[in-house]
PDB file of C-alpha atoms and ligand atoms in Angstrom:
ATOM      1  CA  UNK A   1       9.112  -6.728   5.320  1.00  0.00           C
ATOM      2  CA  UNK A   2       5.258  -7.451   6.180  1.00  0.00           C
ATOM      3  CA  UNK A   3       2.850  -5.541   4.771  1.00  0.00           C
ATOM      4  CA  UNK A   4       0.007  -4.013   6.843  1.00  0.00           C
ATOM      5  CA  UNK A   5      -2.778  -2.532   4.576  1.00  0.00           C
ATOM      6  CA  UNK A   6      -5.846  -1.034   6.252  1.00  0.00           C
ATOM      7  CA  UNK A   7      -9.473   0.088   5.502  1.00  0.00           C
ATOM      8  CA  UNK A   8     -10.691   3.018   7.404  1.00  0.00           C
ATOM      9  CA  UNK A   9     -13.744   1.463   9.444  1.00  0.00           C
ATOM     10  CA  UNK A  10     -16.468   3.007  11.490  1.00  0.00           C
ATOM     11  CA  UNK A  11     -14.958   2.557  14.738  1.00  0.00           C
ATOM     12  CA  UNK A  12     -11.508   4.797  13.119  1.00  0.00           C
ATOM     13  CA  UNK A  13     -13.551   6.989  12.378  1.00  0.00           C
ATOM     14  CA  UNK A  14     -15.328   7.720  15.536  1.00  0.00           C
ATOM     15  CA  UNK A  15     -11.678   7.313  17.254  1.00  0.00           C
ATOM     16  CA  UNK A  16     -10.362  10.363  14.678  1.00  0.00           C
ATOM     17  CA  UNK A  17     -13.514  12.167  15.226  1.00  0.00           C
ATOM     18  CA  UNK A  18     -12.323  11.824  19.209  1.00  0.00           C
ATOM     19  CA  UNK A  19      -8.910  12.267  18.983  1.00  0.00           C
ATOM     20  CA  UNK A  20      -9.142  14.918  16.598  1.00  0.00           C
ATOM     21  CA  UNK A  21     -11.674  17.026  18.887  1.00  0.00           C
ATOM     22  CA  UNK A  22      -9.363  16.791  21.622  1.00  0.00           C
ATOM     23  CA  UNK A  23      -6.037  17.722  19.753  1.00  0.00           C
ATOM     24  CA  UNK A  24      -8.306  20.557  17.997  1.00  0.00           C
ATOM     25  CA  UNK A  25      -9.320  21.791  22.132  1.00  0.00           C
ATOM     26  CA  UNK A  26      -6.839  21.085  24.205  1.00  0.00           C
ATOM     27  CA  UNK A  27      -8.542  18.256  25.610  1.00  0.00           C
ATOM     28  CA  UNK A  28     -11.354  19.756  26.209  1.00  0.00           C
ATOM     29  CA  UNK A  29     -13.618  18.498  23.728  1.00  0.00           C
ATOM     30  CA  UNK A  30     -15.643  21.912  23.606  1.00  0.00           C
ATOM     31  CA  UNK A  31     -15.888  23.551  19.843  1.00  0.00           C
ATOM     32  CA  UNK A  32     -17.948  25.789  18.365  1.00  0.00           C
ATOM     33  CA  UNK A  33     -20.149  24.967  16.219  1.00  0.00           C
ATOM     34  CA  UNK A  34     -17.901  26.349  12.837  1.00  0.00           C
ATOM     35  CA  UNK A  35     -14.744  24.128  13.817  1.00  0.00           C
ATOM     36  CA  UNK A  36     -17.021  21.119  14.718  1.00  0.00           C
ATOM     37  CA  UNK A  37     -18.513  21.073  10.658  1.00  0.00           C
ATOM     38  CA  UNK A  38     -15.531  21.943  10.046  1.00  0.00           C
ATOM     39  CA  UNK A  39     -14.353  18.577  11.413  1.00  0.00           C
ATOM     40  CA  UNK A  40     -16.705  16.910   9.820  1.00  0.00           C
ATOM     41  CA  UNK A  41     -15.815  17.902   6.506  1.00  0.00           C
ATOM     42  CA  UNK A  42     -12.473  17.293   6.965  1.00  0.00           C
ATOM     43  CA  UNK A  43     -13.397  13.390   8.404  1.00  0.00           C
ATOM     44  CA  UNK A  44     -15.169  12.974   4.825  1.00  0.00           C
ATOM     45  CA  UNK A  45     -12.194  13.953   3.078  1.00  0.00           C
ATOM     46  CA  UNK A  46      -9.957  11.487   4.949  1.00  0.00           C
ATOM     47  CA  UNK A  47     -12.291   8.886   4.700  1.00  0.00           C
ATOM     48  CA  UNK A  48     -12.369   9.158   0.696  1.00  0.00           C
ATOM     49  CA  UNK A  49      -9.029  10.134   0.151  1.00  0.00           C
ATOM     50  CA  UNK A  50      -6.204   8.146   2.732  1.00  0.00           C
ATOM     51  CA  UNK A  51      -4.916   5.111   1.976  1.00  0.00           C
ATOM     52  CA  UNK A  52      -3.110   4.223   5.480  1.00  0.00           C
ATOM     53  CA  UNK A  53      -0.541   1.293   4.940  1.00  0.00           C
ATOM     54  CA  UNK A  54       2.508   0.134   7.217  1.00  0.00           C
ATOM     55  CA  UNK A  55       5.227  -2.409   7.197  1.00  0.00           C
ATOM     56  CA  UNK A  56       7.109  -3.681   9.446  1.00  0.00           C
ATOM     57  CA  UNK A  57      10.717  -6.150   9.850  1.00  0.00           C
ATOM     58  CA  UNK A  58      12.794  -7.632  12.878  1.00  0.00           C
ATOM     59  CA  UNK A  59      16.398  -6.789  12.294  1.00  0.00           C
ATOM     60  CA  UNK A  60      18.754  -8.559  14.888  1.00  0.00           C
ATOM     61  CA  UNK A  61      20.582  -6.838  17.618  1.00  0.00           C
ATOM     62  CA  UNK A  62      24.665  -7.417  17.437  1.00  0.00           C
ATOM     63  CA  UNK A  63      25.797  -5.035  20.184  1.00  0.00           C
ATOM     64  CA  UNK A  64      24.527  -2.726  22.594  1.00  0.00           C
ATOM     65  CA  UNK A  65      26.839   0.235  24.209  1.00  0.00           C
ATOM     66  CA  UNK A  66      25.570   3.001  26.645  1.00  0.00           C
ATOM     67  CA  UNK A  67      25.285   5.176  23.485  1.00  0.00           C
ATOM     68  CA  UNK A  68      23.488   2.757  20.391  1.00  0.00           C
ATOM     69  CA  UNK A  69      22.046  -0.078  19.635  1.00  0.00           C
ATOM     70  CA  UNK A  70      23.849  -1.819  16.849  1.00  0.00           C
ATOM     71  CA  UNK A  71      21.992  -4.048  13.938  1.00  0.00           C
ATOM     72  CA  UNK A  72      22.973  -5.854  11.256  1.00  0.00           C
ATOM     73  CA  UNK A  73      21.935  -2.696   9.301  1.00  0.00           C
ATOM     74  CA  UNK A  74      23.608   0.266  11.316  1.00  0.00           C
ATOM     75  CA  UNK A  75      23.178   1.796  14.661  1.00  0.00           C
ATOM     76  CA  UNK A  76      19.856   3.211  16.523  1.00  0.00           C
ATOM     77  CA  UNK A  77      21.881   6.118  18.263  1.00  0.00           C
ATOM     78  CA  UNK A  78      19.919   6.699  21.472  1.00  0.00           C
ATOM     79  CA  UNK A  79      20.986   6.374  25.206  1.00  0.00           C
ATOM     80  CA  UNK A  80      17.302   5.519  26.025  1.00  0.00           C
ATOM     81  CA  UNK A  81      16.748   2.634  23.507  1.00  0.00           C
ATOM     82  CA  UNK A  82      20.175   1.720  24.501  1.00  0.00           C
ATOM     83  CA  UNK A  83      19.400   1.692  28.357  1.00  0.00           C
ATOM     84  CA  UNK A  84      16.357  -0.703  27.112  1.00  0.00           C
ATOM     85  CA  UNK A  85      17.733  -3.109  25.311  1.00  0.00           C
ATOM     86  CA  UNK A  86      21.045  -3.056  27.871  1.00  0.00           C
ATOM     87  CA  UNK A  87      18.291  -4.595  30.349  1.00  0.00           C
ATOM     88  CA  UNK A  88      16.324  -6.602  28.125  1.00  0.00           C
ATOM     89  CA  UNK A  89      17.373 -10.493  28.213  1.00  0.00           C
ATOM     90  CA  UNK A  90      17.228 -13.328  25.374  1.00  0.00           C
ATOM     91  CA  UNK A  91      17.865 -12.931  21.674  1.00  0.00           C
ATOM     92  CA  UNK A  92      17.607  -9.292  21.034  1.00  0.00           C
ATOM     93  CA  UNK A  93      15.898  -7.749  17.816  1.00  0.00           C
ATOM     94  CA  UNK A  94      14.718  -4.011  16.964  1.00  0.00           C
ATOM     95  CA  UNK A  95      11.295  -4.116  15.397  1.00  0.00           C
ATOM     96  CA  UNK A  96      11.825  -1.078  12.612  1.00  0.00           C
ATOM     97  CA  UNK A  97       8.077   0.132  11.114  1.00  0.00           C
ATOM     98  CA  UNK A  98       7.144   2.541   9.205  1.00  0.00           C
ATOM     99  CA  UNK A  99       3.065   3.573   8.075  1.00  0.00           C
ATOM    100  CA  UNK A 100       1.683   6.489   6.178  1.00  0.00           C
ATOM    101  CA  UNK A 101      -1.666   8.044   5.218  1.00  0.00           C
ATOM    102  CA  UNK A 102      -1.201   7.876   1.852  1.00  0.00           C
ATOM    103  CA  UNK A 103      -0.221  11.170  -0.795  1.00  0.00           C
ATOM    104  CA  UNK A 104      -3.262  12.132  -1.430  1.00  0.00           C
ATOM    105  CA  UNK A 105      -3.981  13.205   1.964  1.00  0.00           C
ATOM    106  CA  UNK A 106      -1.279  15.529   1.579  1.00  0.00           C
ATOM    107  CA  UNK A 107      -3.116  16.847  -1.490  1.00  0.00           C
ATOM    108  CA  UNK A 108      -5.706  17.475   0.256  1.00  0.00           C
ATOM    109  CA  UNK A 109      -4.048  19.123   2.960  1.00  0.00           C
ATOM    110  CA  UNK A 110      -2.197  21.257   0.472  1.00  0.00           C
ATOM    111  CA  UNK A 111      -5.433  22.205  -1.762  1.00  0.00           C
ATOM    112  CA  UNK A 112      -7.450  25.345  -2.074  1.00  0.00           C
ATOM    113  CA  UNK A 113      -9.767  24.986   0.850  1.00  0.00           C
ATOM    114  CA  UNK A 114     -10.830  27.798   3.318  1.00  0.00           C
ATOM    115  CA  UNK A 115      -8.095  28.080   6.063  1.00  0.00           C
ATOM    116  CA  UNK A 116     -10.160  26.782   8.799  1.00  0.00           C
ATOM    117  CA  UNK A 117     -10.526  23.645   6.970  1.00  0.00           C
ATOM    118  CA  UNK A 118      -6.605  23.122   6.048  1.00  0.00           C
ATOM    119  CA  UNK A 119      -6.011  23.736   9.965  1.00  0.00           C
ATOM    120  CA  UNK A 120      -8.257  21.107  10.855  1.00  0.00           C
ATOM    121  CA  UNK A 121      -8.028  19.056   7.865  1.00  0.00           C
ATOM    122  CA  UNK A 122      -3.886  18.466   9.084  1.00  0.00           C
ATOM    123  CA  UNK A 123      -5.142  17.809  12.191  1.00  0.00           C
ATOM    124  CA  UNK A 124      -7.315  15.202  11.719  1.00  0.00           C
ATOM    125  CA  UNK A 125      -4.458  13.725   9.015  1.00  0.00           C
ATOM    126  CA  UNK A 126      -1.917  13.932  11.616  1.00  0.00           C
ATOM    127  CA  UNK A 127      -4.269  11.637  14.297  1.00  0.00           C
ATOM    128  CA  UNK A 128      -4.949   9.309  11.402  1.00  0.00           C
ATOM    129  CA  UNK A 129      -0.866   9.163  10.872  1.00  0.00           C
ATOM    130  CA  UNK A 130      -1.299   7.993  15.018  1.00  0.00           C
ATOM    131  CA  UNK A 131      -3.986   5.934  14.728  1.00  0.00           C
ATOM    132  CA  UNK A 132      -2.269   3.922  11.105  1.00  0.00           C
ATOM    133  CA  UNK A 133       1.051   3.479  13.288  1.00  0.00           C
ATOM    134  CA  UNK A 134      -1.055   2.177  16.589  1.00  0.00           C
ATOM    135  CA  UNK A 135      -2.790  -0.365  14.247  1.00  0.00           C
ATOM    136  CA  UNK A 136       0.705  -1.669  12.796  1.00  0.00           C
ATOM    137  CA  UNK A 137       1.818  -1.903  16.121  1.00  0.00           C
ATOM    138  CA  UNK A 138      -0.645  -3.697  17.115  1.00  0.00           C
ATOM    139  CA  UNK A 139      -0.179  -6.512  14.567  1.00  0.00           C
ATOM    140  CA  UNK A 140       3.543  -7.234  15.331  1.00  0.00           C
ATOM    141  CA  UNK A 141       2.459  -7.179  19.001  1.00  0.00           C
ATOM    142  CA  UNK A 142       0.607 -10.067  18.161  1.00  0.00           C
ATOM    143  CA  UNK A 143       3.523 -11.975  17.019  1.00  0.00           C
ATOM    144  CA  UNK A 144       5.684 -11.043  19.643  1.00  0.00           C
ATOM    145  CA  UNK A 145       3.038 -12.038  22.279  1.00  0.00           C
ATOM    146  CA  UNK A 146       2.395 -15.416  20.532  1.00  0.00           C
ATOM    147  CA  UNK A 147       6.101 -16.404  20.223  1.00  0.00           C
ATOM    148  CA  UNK A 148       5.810 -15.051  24.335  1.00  0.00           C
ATOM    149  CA  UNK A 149       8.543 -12.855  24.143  1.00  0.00           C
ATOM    150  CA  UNK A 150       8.129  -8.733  24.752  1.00  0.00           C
ATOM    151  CA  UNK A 151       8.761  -5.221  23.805  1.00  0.00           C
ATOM    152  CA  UNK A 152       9.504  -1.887  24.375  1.00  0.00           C
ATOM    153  CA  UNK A 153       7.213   1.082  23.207  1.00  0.00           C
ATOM    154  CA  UNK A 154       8.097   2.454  19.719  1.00  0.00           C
ATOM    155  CA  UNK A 155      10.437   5.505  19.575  1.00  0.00           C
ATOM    156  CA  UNK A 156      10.551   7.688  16.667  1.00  0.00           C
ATOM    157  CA  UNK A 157      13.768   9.623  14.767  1.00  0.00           C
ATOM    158  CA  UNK A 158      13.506  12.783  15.811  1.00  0.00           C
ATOM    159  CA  UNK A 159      12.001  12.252  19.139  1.00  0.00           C
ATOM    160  CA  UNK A 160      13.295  11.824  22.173  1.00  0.00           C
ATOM    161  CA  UNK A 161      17.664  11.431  22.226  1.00  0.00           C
ATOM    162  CA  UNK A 162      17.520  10.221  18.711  1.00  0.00           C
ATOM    163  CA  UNK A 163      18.424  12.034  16.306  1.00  0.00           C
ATOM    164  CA  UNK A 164      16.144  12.309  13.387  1.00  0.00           C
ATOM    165  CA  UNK A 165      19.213  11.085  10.699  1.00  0.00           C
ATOM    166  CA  UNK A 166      18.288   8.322  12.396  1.00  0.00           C
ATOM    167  CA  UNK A 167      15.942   7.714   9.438  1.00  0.00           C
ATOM    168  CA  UNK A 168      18.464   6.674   7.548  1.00  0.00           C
ATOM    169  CA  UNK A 169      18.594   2.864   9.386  1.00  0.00           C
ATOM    170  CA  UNK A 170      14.822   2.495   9.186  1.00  0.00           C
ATOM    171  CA  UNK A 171      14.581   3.188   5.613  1.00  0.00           C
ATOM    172  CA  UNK A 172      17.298   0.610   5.076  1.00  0.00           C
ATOM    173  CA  UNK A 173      15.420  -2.147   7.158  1.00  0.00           C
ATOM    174  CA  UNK A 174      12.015  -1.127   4.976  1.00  0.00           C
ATOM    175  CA  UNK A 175      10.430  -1.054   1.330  1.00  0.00           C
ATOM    176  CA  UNK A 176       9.755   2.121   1.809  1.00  0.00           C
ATOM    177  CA  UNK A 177       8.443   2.656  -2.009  1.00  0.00           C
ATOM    178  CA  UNK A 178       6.353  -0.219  -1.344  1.00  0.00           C
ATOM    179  CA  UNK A 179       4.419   1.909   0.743  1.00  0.00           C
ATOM    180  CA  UNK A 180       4.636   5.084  -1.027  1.00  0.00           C
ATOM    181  CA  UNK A 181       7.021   7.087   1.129  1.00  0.00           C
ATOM    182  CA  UNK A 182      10.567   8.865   0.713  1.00  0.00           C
ATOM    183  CA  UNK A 183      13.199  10.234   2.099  1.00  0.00           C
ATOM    184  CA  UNK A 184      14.171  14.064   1.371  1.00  0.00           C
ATOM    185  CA  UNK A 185      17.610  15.223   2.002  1.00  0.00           C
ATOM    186  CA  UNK A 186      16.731  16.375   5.193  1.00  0.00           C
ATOM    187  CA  UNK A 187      15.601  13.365   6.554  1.00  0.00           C
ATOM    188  CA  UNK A 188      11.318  14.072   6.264  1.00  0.00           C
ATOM    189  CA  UNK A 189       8.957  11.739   4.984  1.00  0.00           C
ATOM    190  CA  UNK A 190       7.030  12.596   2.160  1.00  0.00           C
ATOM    191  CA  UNK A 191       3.949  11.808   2.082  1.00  0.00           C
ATOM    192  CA  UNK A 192       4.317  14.612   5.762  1.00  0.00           C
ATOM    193  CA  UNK A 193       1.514  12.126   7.392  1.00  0.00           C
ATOM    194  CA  UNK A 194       3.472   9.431   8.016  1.00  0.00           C
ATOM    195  CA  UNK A 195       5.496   7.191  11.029  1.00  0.00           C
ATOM    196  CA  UNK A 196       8.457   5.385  11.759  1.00  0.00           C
ATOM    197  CA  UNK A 197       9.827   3.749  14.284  1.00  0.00           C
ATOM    198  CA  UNK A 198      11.972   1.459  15.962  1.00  0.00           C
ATOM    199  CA  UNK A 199      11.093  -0.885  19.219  1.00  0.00           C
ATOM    200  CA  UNK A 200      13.468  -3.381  20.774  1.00  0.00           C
ATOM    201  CA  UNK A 201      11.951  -7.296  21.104  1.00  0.00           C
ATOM    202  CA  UNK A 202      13.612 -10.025  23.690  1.00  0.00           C
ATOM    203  CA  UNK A 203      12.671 -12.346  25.633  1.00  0.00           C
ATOM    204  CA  UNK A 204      12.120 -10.041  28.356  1.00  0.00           C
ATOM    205  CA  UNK A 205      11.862  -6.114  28.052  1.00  0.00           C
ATOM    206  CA  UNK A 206      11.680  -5.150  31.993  1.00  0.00           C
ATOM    207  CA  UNK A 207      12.162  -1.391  31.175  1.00  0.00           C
ATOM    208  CA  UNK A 208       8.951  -0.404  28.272  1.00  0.00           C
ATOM    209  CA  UNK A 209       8.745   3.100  28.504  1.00  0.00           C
ATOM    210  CA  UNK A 210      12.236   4.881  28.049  1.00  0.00           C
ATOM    211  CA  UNK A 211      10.729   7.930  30.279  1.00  0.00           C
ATOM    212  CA  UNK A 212      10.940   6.236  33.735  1.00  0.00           C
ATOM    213  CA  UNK A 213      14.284   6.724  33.469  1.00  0.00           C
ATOM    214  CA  UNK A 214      14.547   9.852  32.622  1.00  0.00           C
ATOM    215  CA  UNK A 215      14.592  13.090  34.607  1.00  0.00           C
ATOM    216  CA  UNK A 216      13.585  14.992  32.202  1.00  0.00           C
ATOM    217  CA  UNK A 217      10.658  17.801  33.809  1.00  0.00           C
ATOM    218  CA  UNK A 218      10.137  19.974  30.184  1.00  0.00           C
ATOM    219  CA  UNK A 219       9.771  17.374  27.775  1.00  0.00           C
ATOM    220  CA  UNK A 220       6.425  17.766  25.859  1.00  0.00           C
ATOM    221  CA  UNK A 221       6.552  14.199  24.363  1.00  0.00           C
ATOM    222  CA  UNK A 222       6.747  12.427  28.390  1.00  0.00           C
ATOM    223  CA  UNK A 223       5.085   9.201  28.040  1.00  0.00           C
ATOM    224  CA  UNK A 224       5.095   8.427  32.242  1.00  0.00           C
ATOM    225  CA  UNK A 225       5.929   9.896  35.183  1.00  0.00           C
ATOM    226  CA  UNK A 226      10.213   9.141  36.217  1.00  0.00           C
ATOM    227  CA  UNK A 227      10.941   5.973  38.142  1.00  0.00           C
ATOM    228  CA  UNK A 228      13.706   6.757  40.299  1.00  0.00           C
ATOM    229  CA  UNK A 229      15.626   3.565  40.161  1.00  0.00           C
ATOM    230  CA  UNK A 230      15.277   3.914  36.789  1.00  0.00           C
ATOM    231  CA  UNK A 231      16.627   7.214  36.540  1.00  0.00           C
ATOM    232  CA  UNK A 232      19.392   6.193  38.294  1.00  0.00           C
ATOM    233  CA  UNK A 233      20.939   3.786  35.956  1.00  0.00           C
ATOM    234  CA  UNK A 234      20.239   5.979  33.005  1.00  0.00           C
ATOM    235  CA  UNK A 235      22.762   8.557  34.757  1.00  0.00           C
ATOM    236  CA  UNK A 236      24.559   5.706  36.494  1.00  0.00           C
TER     237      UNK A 236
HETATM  238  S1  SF4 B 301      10.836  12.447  28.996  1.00  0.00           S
HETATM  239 FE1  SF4 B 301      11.320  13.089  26.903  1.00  0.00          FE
HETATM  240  S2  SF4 B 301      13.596  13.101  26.779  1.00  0.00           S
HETATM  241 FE2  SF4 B 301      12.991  11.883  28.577  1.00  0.00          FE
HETATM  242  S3  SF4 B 301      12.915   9.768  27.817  1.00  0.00           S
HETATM  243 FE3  SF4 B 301      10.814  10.611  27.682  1.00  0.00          FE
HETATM  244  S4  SF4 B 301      10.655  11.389  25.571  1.00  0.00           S
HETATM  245 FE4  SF4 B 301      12.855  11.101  26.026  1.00  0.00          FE
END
């Protein structure tokens, strides 16, 4: 497994500051002036309490049905993933990751603080948890651009057609205690801020987004608009 640890810089900060305004809105970006020290405070506490970490490890691909993806370490039970890596071409590996906040933001989260400030405190935690998974991503990107091969967008257990037992596989590829997370019974993280995936790497990943083939009109989690030849060989 590599090992991604990061610093919170400036430029995270004024991305959770953004990102956090506009989950906190609605997009709108307009608060009043309560929620927006609010925010504040709750940027300070992140800033001295998270420590965001990630890892990451390419587990090869044996078999692909119209129902899994099989690895050397158990399935990935989605027809979406599936459908990807069915059209992907070349050696075929899932990328499995996994990143966190760190504990003590749960702490935090879970301390006695005024109620405004837990609401937004767990906001702004839960963009950080985005923004820590974005920035692993982004460093096995690298490698899988400089070795010029491709992948798919990261899906997540519990998201989407998998199932979110579908934990179990990732915290088999991963050190998870290396970076400070378990597994309950029930298949949640502890520490709550934190994000795994998987992502399938090959030579060439034509399909990306699993949602352009998919017809899907009430999904909240819709990452692009349906393609419909793609849609037609997911129900093909
Ligand atoms: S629209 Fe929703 S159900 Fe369909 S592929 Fe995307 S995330 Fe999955």
């Amino acid at each position: 497994m590599e090992v991604v640890r990061l610093k919170i810089a400036e430029e995270h900060v004024e991305m959770l500051r953004k990102d956090s305004l506009a989950a906190l809105t609605g997009g709108t970006g307009r608060a009043n002036e309560e929620t927006l020290a609010a925010l504040e405070r709750s940027l300070a506490t992140i800033v001295a309490c998270a420590e965001p970490c990630g890892g990451y490890r390419y587990v090869k691909v044996t078999e692909v049905s119209r129902s899994e993806v099989t690895t050397v370490l158990g399935p990935v039970e989605s027809t979406r993933l599936s459908l990807i890596a069915r059209r992907s071409s070349g050696d075929k590996q899932l990328v499995f990751t996994l990143s966190t906040a760190g504990e003590a933001v749960d702490d935090a989260i879970a301390g006695d603080i005024p109620l405004l400030d837990k609401f937004v405190l767990d906001t702004v935690a839960s963009e950080l948890a985005e923004i820590v998974a974005g920035l692993v991503e982004e460093r096995w990107l690298e490698e899988v651009g400089a070795a010029g091969r491709e992948a798919s967008a990261r899906m997540s257990p519990g998201y989407c057609d998998w199932l979110i037992r579908g934990q179990t596989v990732v915290f088999r590829a991963l050190d998870a205690a290396a970076l400070g997370v378990r597994l309950t019974d029930s298949f949640l993280m502890i520490p709550s801020k934190s994000v795994s995936s998987a992502a399938v790497v090959a030579d060439e990943v034509p399909l990306k987004v699993q949602c352009l083939a998919c017809g899907r009109k009430d999904c909240q989690f819709r990452r692009a608009a349906t393609d419909d030849a793609w849609s037609a060989e997911l129900a093909g």
